DNA sequence: TCCATATTTCCAGTAATATCGAAATATAAA
DNA sequence: TTTATATTTCGATATTACTGGAAATATGGA
C-alpha cells in the first residue's frame, strides 16, 4: 500500500470533519460497493439539494468518495482504499517500534 | 470496545484536520506511551508557543491526545484507544454484510 | 423539440477557525 | 522571596467554511 502525504490526509480528514458529511460518508460506507445516487442520500438525510451537493463535492475533493454518472443520477461511493491509506498514515511509525500501544489499546 | 457518537467523531476528526495539528499528533504517535512535553513539540515543529498551545488544546478537546503535568512541563500523549474507536466508527456496518470492500481494498 | 427530473453552480450573508505577540499563570531553582 | 522556565490565556485580525434559494446544466422521455 502506498503512503500518502500530510496535506492529502488533512483534506480527507477535513472532508469527514463535519456532521453532515460524516453522516453522508457513513451512509455510503453502509451502502458498500453499490453506492447511492445523490437524490437517495438527500432523501435519507433530509437535506436541501444545494447543501448536499456542496458536501458531496467536498467529500470528493477530499478523496474519500467517488462519483459516477448513471443516466440522470450520479452514484456516490465510499473510497475504501483511500480510507485504509488514511488510517495507516495516522498511525505510521508508531511507538518507536516498542510494544505497540495502538494494538494494545484495542 | 464501546462505540462513539457522531459528534464525538466530528470533534476528533476536526482536531486532526489541520496541518499543524496532524503533525503534532503524528509526532506523538511516534513517541508512543512516553509522550512529549509541549516545549519539545514546539522545538521539533518550530512553532510559536501560543500557536502550539492553541492546537494542543484543540487536540485535547477532540479527545485524541491526553496531557499530564510533570514539574513545569506538560507531557502530551496520543490516545490510541480513542483512535481505534474513531476508526471503527468510520467503517461501522460497512457493505451491508456483503463481502467486505474495506478488507478487500487493503 | 419540449418538458420533467437530477444535480450542480452561484451568490450573499453569517459563523467558525487560525495566527501570534503580549500578558498572565504555574512550577522550580537560586 | 526573587528570578528563570514552561505553558496557557487574551485579544485583534485575517481567512476559511456553512447555508439554502434561485438559476444553470445535464440527461432522458414524450
PDB file of C-alpha atoms (C1' of nucleotides) in Angstrom:
ATOM      1  CA  UNK A   1       0.000   0.000   0.000  1.00  0.00           C
ATOM      2  CA  UNK A   2       1.425   3.346  -0.993  1.00  0.00           C
ATOM      3  CA  UNK A   3       1.765   6.078   1.610  1.00  0.00           C
ATOM      4  CA  UNK A   4       0.068   9.467   1.400  1.00  0.00           C
ATOM      5  CA  UNK A   5       1.239  12.997   2.041  1.00  0.00           C
ATOM      6  CA  UNK A   6       0.286  15.060   5.027  1.00  0.00           C
ATOM      7  CA  UNK A   7      -1.831  17.558   3.149  1.00  0.00           C
ATOM      8  CA  UNK A   8      -3.688  14.743   1.411  1.00  0.00           C
ATOM      9  CA  UNK A   9      -4.559  13.385   4.840  1.00  0.00           C
ATOM     10  CA  UNK A  10      -5.664  16.825   6.037  1.00  0.00           C
ATOM     11  CA  UNK A  11      -8.014  17.132   3.061  1.00  0.00           C
ATOM     12  CA  UNK A  12      -9.509  13.724   3.730  1.00  0.00           C
ATOM     13  CA  UNK A  13      -9.888  14.438   7.435  1.00  0.00           C
ATOM     14  CA  UNK A  14     -11.485  17.839   6.975  1.00  0.00           C
ATOM     15  CA  UNK A  15     -13.841  16.311   4.442  1.00  0.00           C
ATOM     16  CA  UNK A  16     -15.034  13.980   7.187  1.00  0.00           C
ATOM     17  CA  UNK A  17     -14.912  16.544   9.993  1.00  0.00           C
ATOM     18  CA  UNK A  18     -18.446  17.837   9.615  1.00  0.00           C
ATOM     19  CA  UNK A  19     -21.708  16.352  10.892  1.00  0.00           C
ATOM     20  CA  UNK A  20     -23.498  16.255   7.550  1.00  0.00           C
ATOM     21  CA  UNK A  21     -20.528  14.979   5.604  1.00  0.00           C
ATOM     22  CA  UNK A  22     -19.745  12.326   8.179  1.00  0.00           C
ATOM     23  CA  UNK A  23     -23.369  11.177   8.013  1.00  0.00           C
ATOM     24  CA  UNK A  24     -23.188  11.058   4.215  1.00  0.00           C
ATOM     25  CA  UNK A  25     -19.931   9.134   4.312  1.00  0.00           C
ATOM     26  CA  UNK A  26     -21.224   6.578   6.814  1.00  0.00           C
ATOM     27  CA  UNK A  27     -24.326   6.066   4.733  1.00  0.00           C
ATOM     28  CA  UNK A  28     -22.079   5.340   1.761  1.00  0.00           C
ATOM     29  CA  UNK A  29     -19.932   3.005   3.856  1.00  0.00           C
ATOM     30  CA  UNK A  30     -23.046   1.021   4.684  1.00  0.00           C
ATOM     31  CA  UNK A  31     -24.112   1.021   1.048  1.00  0.00           C
ATOM     32  CA  UNK A  32     -20.783  -0.586   0.120  1.00  0.00           C
ATOM     33  CA  UNK A  33     -19.705  -1.056  -3.497  1.00  0.00           C
ATOM     34  CA  UNK A  34     -23.214  -0.423  -4.784  1.00  0.00           C
ATOM     35  CA  UNK A  35     -23.159   3.195  -3.662  1.00  0.00           C
ATOM     36  CA  UNK A  36     -26.116   5.589  -3.658  1.00  0.00           C
ATOM     37  CA  UNK A  37     -27.437   8.267  -6.039  1.00  0.00           C
ATOM     38  CA  UNK A  38     -27.339  11.827  -4.669  1.00  0.00           C
ATOM     39  CA  UNK A  39     -31.119  12.038  -4.547  1.00  0.00           C
ATOM     40  CA  UNK A  40     -31.339   8.980  -2.342  1.00  0.00           C
ATOM     41  CA  UNK A  41     -28.831  10.496   0.061  1.00  0.00           C
ATOM     42  CA  UNK A  42     -30.782  13.770   0.127  1.00  0.00           C
ATOM     43  CA  UNK A  43     -33.946  11.862   0.921  1.00  0.00           C
ATOM     44  CA  UNK A  44     -32.456   9.684   3.634  1.00  0.00           C
ATOM     45  CA  UNK A  45     -30.675  12.567   5.348  1.00  0.00           C
ATOM     46  CA  UNK A  46     -33.370  15.149   4.601  1.00  0.00           C
ATOM     47  CA  UNK A  47     -31.145  17.917   3.281  1.00  0.00           C
ATOM     48  CA  UNK A  48     -31.577  20.576   0.577  1.00  0.00           C
ATOM     49  CA  UNK A  49     -30.084  19.589  -2.778  1.00  0.00           C
ATOM     50  CA  UNK A  50     -27.650  22.508  -2.841  1.00  0.00           C
ATOM     51  CA  UNK A  51     -26.267  21.767   0.607  1.00  0.00           C
ATOM     52  CA  UNK A  52     -25.905  18.102  -0.203  1.00  0.00           C
ATOM     53  CA  UNK A  53     -24.117  18.920  -3.423  1.00  0.00           C
ATOM     54  CA  UNK A  54     -21.739  21.247  -1.570  1.00  0.00           C
ATOM     55  CA  UNK A  55     -20.844  18.500   0.880  1.00  0.00           C
ATOM     56  CA  UNK A  56     -20.575  15.788  -1.735  1.00  0.00           C
ATOM     57  CA  UNK A  57     -18.085  17.816  -3.733  1.00  0.00           C
ATOM     58  CA  UNK A  58     -16.130  18.409  -0.548  1.00  0.00           C
ATOM     59  CA  UNK A  59     -16.025  14.671   0.123  1.00  0.00           C
ATOM     60  CA  UNK A  60     -14.963  14.068  -3.460  1.00  0.00           C
ATOM     61  CA  UNK A  61     -12.175  16.649  -3.300  1.00  0.00           C
ATOM     62  CA  UNK A  62     -11.104  15.052  -0.043  1.00  0.00           C
ATOM     63  CA  UNK A  63     -10.764  11.782  -1.924  1.00  0.00           C
ATOM     64  CA  UNK A  64     -12.973   9.769   0.403  1.00  0.00           C
ATOM     65  CA  UNK A  65     -15.808   9.220  -2.063  1.00  0.00           C
ATOM     66  CA  UNK A  66     -16.000   8.698  -5.826  1.00  0.00           C
ATOM     67  CA  UNK A  67     -18.805   9.503  -8.233  1.00  0.00           C
ATOM     68  CA  UNK A  68     -20.111   8.026 -11.462  1.00  0.00           C
ATOM     69  CA  UNK A  69     -22.943   9.199 -13.637  1.00  0.00           C
ATOM     70  CA  UNK A  70     -25.734   6.720 -14.277  1.00  0.00           C
ATOM     71  CA  UNK A  71     -28.404   8.197 -16.508  1.00  0.00           C
ATOM     72  CA  UNK A  72     -29.617  11.360 -14.872  1.00  0.00           C
ATOM     73  CA  UNK A  73     -28.460  10.272 -11.449  1.00  0.00           C
ATOM     74  CA  UNK A  74     -24.958  10.405 -10.057  1.00  0.00           C
ATOM     75  CA  UNK A  75     -23.887   7.470  -7.922  1.00  0.00           C
ATOM     76  CA  UNK A  76     -21.609   8.148  -4.991  1.00  0.00           C
ATOM     77  CA  UNK A  77     -19.444   5.520  -3.303  1.00  0.00           C
ATOM     78  CA  UNK A  78     -17.126   5.483  -0.293  1.00  0.00           C
ATOM     79  CA  UNK A  79     -13.476   5.000  -1.301  1.00  0.00           C
ATOM     80  CA  UNK A  80     -12.343   2.218   1.000  1.00  0.00           C
ATOM     81  CA  UNK A  81      -8.800   2.141  -0.312  1.00  0.00           C
ATOM     82  CA  UNK A  82      -8.386   5.815   0.494  1.00  0.00           C
ATOM     83  CA  UNK A  83      -9.725   5.196   3.990  1.00  0.00           C
ATOM     84  CA  UNK A  84      -7.284   2.385   4.614  1.00  0.00           C
ATOM     85  CA  UNK A  85      -4.407   4.569   3.443  1.00  0.00           C
ATOM     86  CA  UNK A  86      -5.560   7.387   5.711  1.00  0.00           C
ATOM     87  CA  UNK A  87      -5.754   5.158   8.754  1.00  0.00           C
ATOM     88  CA  UNK A  88      -2.317   3.711   8.059  1.00  0.00           C
ATOM     89  CA  UNK A  89      -0.918   7.231   7.758  1.00  0.00           C
ATOM     90  CA  UNK A  90      -2.382   8.283  11.103  1.00  0.00           C
ATOM     91  CA  UNK A  91      -0.622   5.501  12.977  1.00  0.00           C
ATOM     92  CA  UNK A  92       2.577   5.465  10.920  1.00  0.00           C
ATOM     93  CA  UNK A  93       5.841   4.616  12.711  1.00  0.00           C
ATOM     94  CA  UNK A  94       4.035   4.400  15.986  1.00  0.00           C
ATOM     95  CA  UNK A  95       5.656   3.866  19.348  1.00  0.00           C
ATOM     96  CA  UNK A  96       9.284   3.870  18.160  1.00  0.00           C
ATOM     97  CA  UNK A  97       8.971   0.169  17.436  1.00  0.00           C
ATOM     98  CA  UNK A  98       8.239  -0.674  21.079  1.00  0.00           C
ATOM     99  CA  UNK A  99       5.389  -2.922  22.142  1.00  0.00           C
ATOM    100  CA  UNK A 100       2.661  -1.221  20.174  1.00  0.00           C
ATOM    101  CA  UNK A 101       0.266   0.990  22.091  1.00  0.00           C
ATOM    102  CA  UNK A 102      -2.395   1.121  19.308  1.00  0.00           C
ATOM    103  CA  UNK A 103      -2.555  -2.655  19.152  1.00  0.00           C
ATOM    104  CA  UNK A 104      -2.775  -2.988  22.928  1.00  0.00           C
ATOM    105  CA  UNK A 105      -5.423  -0.276  23.121  1.00  0.00           C
ATOM    106  CA  UNK A 106      -7.847  -2.446  21.178  1.00  0.00           C
TER     107      UNK A 106
ATOM    108  CA  UNK B   1     -14.868  -1.709  22.533  1.00  0.00           C
ATOM    109  CA  UNK B   2     -17.614   0.813  23.135  1.00  0.00           C
ATOM    110  CA  UNK B   3     -18.993   2.780  20.225  1.00  0.00           C
ATOM    111  CA  UNK B   4     -18.863   6.579  19.921  1.00  0.00           C
ATOM    112  CA  UNK B   5     -21.387   9.186  18.869  1.00  0.00           C
ATOM    113  CA  UNK B   6     -21.291  11.079  15.611  1.00  0.00           C
ATOM    114  CA  UNK B   7     -20.448  14.432  17.129  1.00  0.00           C
ATOM    115  CA  UNK B   8     -17.632  12.890  19.152  1.00  0.00           C
ATOM    116  CA  UNK B   9     -16.183  11.593  15.896  1.00  0.00           C
ATOM    117  CA  UNK B  10     -16.560  15.006  14.254  1.00  0.00           C
ATOM    118  CA  UNK B  11     -14.629  16.634  17.094  1.00  0.00           C
ATOM    119  CA  UNK B  12     -11.841  14.086  16.827  1.00  0.00           C
ATOM    120  CA  UNK B  13     -11.697  14.420  13.042  1.00  0.00           C
ATOM    121  CA  UNK B  14     -11.657  18.204  13.027  1.00  0.00           C
ATOM    122  CA  UNK B  15      -8.948  18.121  15.669  1.00  0.00           C
ATOM    123  CA  UNK B  16      -6.821  16.158  13.207  1.00  0.00           C
ATOM    124  CA  UNK B  17      -7.925  18.071  10.106  1.00  0.00           C
ATOM    125  CA  UNK B  18      -5.252  20.743  10.234  1.00  0.00           C
ATOM    126  CA  UNK B  19      -1.638  20.594   9.054  1.00  0.00           C
ATOM    127  CA  UNK B  20      -0.053  21.647  12.338  1.00  0.00           C
ATOM    128  CA  UNK B  21      -2.296  19.514  14.498  1.00  0.00           C
ATOM    129  CA  UNK B  22      -1.817  16.467  12.305  1.00  0.00           C
ATOM    130  CA  UNK B  23       1.947  16.951  12.517  1.00  0.00           C
ATOM    131  CA  UNK B  24       1.719  17.256  16.301  1.00  0.00           C
ATOM    132  CA  UNK B  25      -0.428  14.156  16.525  1.00  0.00           C
ATOM    133  CA  UNK B  26       1.851  12.075  14.332  1.00  0.00           C
ATOM    134  CA  UNK B  27       4.833  13.156  16.374  1.00  0.00           C
ATOM    135  CA  UNK B  28       3.002  11.962  19.479  1.00  0.00           C
ATOM    136  CA  UNK B  29       2.079   8.704  17.754  1.00  0.00           C
ATOM    137  CA  UNK B  30       5.752   8.088  17.102  1.00  0.00           C
ATOM    138  CA  UNK B  31       6.617   8.985  20.673  1.00  0.00           C
ATOM    139  CA  UNK B  32       4.224   6.286  21.899  1.00  0.00           C
ATOM    140  CA  UNK B  33       3.331   5.882  25.559  1.00  0.00           C
ATOM    141  CA  UNK B  34       6.244   8.076  26.652  1.00  0.00           C
ATOM    142  CA  UNK B  35       4.726  11.161  25.090  1.00  0.00           C
ATOM    143  CA  UNK B  36       6.439  14.542  24.683  1.00  0.00           C
ATOM    144  CA  UNK B  37       6.469  17.804  26.670  1.00  0.00           C
ATOM    145  CA  UNK B  38       4.963  20.802  24.871  1.00  0.00           C
ATOM    146  CA  UNK B  39       8.329  22.539  24.615  1.00  0.00           C
ATOM    147  CA  UNK B  40       9.837  19.577  22.805  1.00  0.00           C
ATOM    148  CA  UNK B  41       6.981  19.611  20.315  1.00  0.00           C
ATOM    149  CA  UNK B  42       7.422  23.349  19.773  1.00  0.00           C
ATOM    150  CA  UNK B  43      11.116  22.849  19.124  1.00  0.00           C
ATOM    151  CA  UNK B  44      10.716  19.902  16.756  1.00  0.00           C
ATOM    152  CA  UNK B  45       7.955  21.548  14.735  1.00  0.00           C
ATOM    153  CA  UNK B  46       9.320  25.083  15.079  1.00  0.00           C
ATOM    154  CA  UNK B  47       6.122  26.827  16.113  1.00  0.00           C
ATOM    155  CA  UNK B  48       5.368  29.750  18.464  1.00  0.00           C
ATOM    156  CA  UNK B  49       4.332  28.648  21.950  1.00  0.00           C
ATOM    157  CA  UNK B  50       0.914  30.315  21.746  1.00  0.00           C
ATOM    158  CA  UNK B  51       0.048  28.651  18.451  1.00  0.00           C
ATOM    159  CA  UNK B  52       1.190  25.299  19.712  1.00  0.00           C
ATOM    160  CA  UNK B  53      -0.876  25.714  22.839  1.00  0.00           C
ATOM    161  CA  UNK B  54      -3.943  26.608  20.785  1.00  0.00           C
ATOM    162  CA  UNK B  55      -3.563  23.465  18.721  1.00  0.00           C
ATOM    163  CA  UNK B  56      -2.752  21.222  21.671  1.00  0.00           C
ATOM    164  CA  UNK B  57      -5.916  22.282  23.461  1.00  0.00           C
ATOM    165  CA  UNK B  58      -7.860  21.607  20.275  1.00  0.00           C
ATOM    166  CA  UNK B  59      -6.400  18.103  20.090  1.00  0.00           C
ATOM    167  CA  UNK B  60      -7.198  17.574  23.744  1.00  0.00           C
ATOM    168  CA  UNK B  61     -10.796  18.729  23.351  1.00  0.00           C
ATOM    169  CA  UNK B  62     -11.037  16.434  20.356  1.00  0.00           C
ATOM    170  CA  UNK B  63     -10.042  13.567  22.643  1.00  0.00           C
ATOM    171  CA  UNK B  64      -7.139  12.379  20.524  1.00  0.00           C
ATOM    172  CA  UNK B  65      -4.399  13.367  22.971  1.00  0.00           C
ATOM    173  CA  UNK B  66      -4.115  13.467  26.740  1.00  0.00           C
ATOM    174  CA  UNK B  67      -1.951  15.664  28.952  1.00  0.00           C
ATOM    175  CA  UNK B  68      -0.241  15.283  32.301  1.00  0.00           C
ATOM    176  CA  UNK B  69       1.803  17.796  34.217  1.00  0.00           C
ATOM    177  CA  UNK B  70       5.348  16.791  35.086  1.00  0.00           C
ATOM    178  CA  UNK B  71       7.127  19.516  37.024  1.00  0.00           C
ATOM    179  CA  UNK B  72       6.938  22.670  34.952  1.00  0.00           C
ATOM    180  CA  UNK B  73       6.435  20.751  31.740  1.00  0.00           C
ATOM    181  CA  UNK B  74       3.233  19.245  30.467  1.00  0.00           C
ATOM    182  CA  UNK B  75       3.527  15.888  28.756  1.00  0.00           C
ATOM    183  CA  UNK B  76       1.231  15.170  25.816  1.00  0.00           C
ATOM    184  CA  UNK B  77       0.405  11.700  24.556  1.00  0.00           C
ATOM    185  CA  UNK B  78      -1.614  10.314  21.641  1.00  0.00           C
ATOM    186  CA  UNK B  79      -4.758   8.499  22.793  1.00  0.00           C
ATOM    187  CA  UNK B  80      -4.602   5.233  20.903  1.00  0.00           C
ATOM    188  CA  UNK B  81      -7.817   3.863  22.299  1.00  0.00           C
ATOM    189  CA  UNK B  82      -9.702   6.915  21.044  1.00  0.00           C
ATOM    190  CA  UNK B  83      -8.136   6.465  17.626  1.00  0.00           C
ATOM    191  CA  UNK B  84      -9.168   2.840  17.423  1.00  0.00           C
ATOM    192  CA  UNK B  85     -12.725   3.770  18.386  1.00  0.00           C
ATOM    193  CA  UNK B  86     -12.773   6.502  15.755  1.00  0.00           C
ATOM    194  CA  UNK B  87     -11.602   4.178  13.022  1.00  0.00           C
ATOM    195  CA  UNK B  88     -14.141   1.551  13.979  1.00  0.00           C
ATOM    196  CA  UNK B  89     -16.876   4.173  13.870  1.00  0.00           C
ATOM    197  CA  UNK B  90     -15.883   5.307  10.385  1.00  0.00           C
ATOM    198  CA  UNK B  91     -16.282   1.837   8.926  1.00  0.00           C
ATOM    199  CA  UNK B  92     -19.233   0.740  11.068  1.00  0.00           C
ATOM    200  CA  UNK B  93     -21.800  -1.589   9.478  1.00  0.00           C
ATOM    201  CA  UNK B  94     -19.979  -1.453   6.206  1.00  0.00           C
ATOM    202  CA  UNK B  95     -21.160  -3.040   2.984  1.00  0.00           C
ATOM    203  CA  UNK B  96     -24.483  -4.379   4.262  1.00  0.00           C
ATOM    204  CA  UNK B  97     -22.703  -7.527   5.439  1.00  0.00           C
ATOM    205  CA  UNK B  98     -21.578  -8.450   1.915  1.00  0.00           C
ATOM    206  CA  UNK B  99     -18.011  -9.434   1.091  1.00  0.00           C
ATOM    207  CA  UNK B 100     -16.312  -6.521   2.756  1.00  0.00           C
ATOM    208  CA  UNK B 101     -14.990  -3.771   0.481  1.00  0.00           C
ATOM    209  CA  UNK B 102     -12.683  -2.202   3.132  1.00  0.00           C
ATOM    210  CA  UNK B 103     -10.969  -5.534   3.747  1.00  0.00           C
ATOM    211  CA  UNK B 104     -10.545  -6.205   0.030  1.00  0.00           C
ATOM    212  CA  UNK B 105      -9.262  -2.687  -0.572  1.00  0.00           C
ATOM    213  CA  UNK B 106      -6.186  -3.351   1.548  1.00  0.00           C
TER     214      UNK B 106
ATOM    215  C1'  DT C   1     -38.293  19.621 -29.936  1.00  0.00           C
ATOM    216  C1'  DC C   2     -40.268  20.421 -25.391  1.00  0.00           C
ATOM    217  C1'  DC C   3     -40.866  19.065 -20.723  1.00  0.00           C
ATOM    218  C1'  DA C   4     -39.620  16.719 -16.407  1.00  0.00           C
ATOM    219  C1'  DT C   5     -36.091  15.071 -13.347  1.00  0.00           C
ATOM    220  C1'  DA C   6     -31.405  15.020 -11.087  1.00  0.00           C
ATOM    221  C1'  DT C   7     -27.743  17.522  -9.714  1.00  0.00           C
ATOM    222  C1'  DT C   8     -24.630  21.355  -9.578  1.00  0.00           C
ATOM    223  C1'  DT C   9     -23.085  26.249  -9.516  1.00  0.00           C
ATOM    224  C1'  DC C  10     -23.748  30.913  -7.997  1.00  0.00           C
ATOM    225  C1'  DC C  11     -24.365  34.221  -4.514  1.00  0.00           C
ATOM    226  C1'  DA C  12     -24.598  36.749  -0.236  1.00  0.00           C
ATOM    227  C1'  DG C  13     -24.953  36.599   4.382  1.00  0.00           C
ATOM    228  C1'  DT C  14     -23.352  34.501   8.720  1.00  0.00           C
ATOM    229  C1'  DA C  15     -20.390  31.824  11.609  1.00  0.00           C
ATOM    230  C1'  DA C  16     -16.309  29.414  12.889  1.00  0.00           C
ATOM    231  C1'  DT C  17     -11.247  28.899  12.757  1.00  0.00           C
ATOM    232  C1'  DA C  18      -6.171  30.218  12.562  1.00  0.00           C
ATOM    233  C1'  DT C  19      -2.483  33.319  13.794  1.00  0.00           C
ATOM    234  C1'  DC C  20       0.872  35.148  17.104  1.00  0.00           C
ATOM    235  C1'  DG C  21       2.582  38.895  20.222  1.00  0.00           C
ATOM    236  C1'  DA C  22       1.880  40.316  24.831  1.00  0.00           C
ATOM    237  C1'  DA C  23       0.332  39.450  29.359  1.00  0.00           C
ATOM    238  C1'  DA C  24      -0.902  36.027  32.830  1.00  0.00           C
ATOM    239  C1'  DT C  25      -0.253  31.661  35.384  1.00  0.00           C
ATOM    240  C1'  DA C  26       2.227  27.682  37.327  1.00  0.00           C
ATOM    241  C1'  DT C  27       6.249  25.439  38.864  1.00  0.00           C
ATOM    242  C1'  DA C  28      11.053  25.052  40.195  1.00  0.00           C
ATOM    243  C1'  DA C  29      15.602  26.759  41.366  1.00  0.00           C
ATOM    244  C1'  DA C  30      18.751  30.203  43.433  1.00  0.00           C
TER     245       DA C  30
ATOM    246  C1'  DT D   1      11.479  35.556  48.022  1.00  0.00           C
ATOM    247  C1'  DT D   2      13.279  36.717  43.709  1.00  0.00           C
ATOM    248  C1'  DT D   3      14.289  35.006  39.200  1.00  0.00           C
ATOM    249  C1'  DA D   4      14.008  31.815  35.375  1.00  0.00           C
ATOM    250  C1'  DT D   5      11.465  28.426  32.713  1.00  0.00           C
ATOM    251  C1'  DA D   6       7.254  26.173  30.709  1.00  0.00           C
ATOM    252  C1'  DT D   7       2.915  26.780  29.155  1.00  0.00           C
ATOM    253  C1'  DT D   8      -1.549  28.957  28.632  1.00  0.00           C
ATOM    254  C1'  DT D   9      -4.941  32.746  28.009  1.00  0.00           C
ATOM    255  C1'  DC D  10      -6.250  37.075  25.864  1.00  0.00           C
ATOM    256  C1'  DG D  11      -7.243  39.959  22.020  1.00  0.00           C
ATOM    257  C1'  DA D  12      -7.428  41.734  17.497  1.00  0.00           C
ATOM    258  C1'  DT D  13      -7.205  40.469  12.736  1.00  0.00           C
ATOM    259  C1'  DA D  14      -7.418  37.613   8.667  1.00  0.00           C
ATOM    260  C1'  DT D  15      -9.049  33.640   6.494  1.00  0.00           C
ATOM    261  C1'  DT D  16     -11.948  29.927   5.559  1.00  0.00           C
ATOM    262  C1'  DA D  17     -16.299  27.296   5.936  1.00  0.00           C
ATOM    263  C1'  DC D  18     -21.533  26.626   6.076  1.00  0.00           C
ATOM    264  C1'  DT D  19     -26.195  27.581   4.441  1.00  0.00           C
ATOM    265  C1'  DG D  20     -30.007  27.445   1.107  1.00  0.00           C
ATOM    266  C1'  DG D  21     -32.787  29.702  -2.533  1.00  0.00           C
ATOM    267  C1'  DA D  22     -32.509  30.724  -7.340  1.00  0.00           C
ATOM    268  C1'  DA D  23     -30.550  29.967 -11.745  1.00  0.00           C
ATOM    269  C1'  DA D  24     -27.828  26.946 -14.741  1.00  0.00           C
ATOM    270  C1'  DT D  25     -26.530  22.358 -16.635  1.00  0.00           C
ATOM    271  C1'  DA D  26     -27.168  17.516 -17.953  1.00  0.00           C
ATOM    272  C1'  DT D  27     -29.867  13.638 -19.118  1.00  0.00           C
ATOM    273  C1'  DG D  28     -33.933  11.014 -20.536  1.00  0.00           C
ATOM    274  C1'  DG D  29     -38.712  10.593 -22.008  1.00  0.00           C
ATOM    275  C1'  DA D  30     -42.993  12.160 -24.571  1.00  0.00           C
TER     276       DA D  30
END
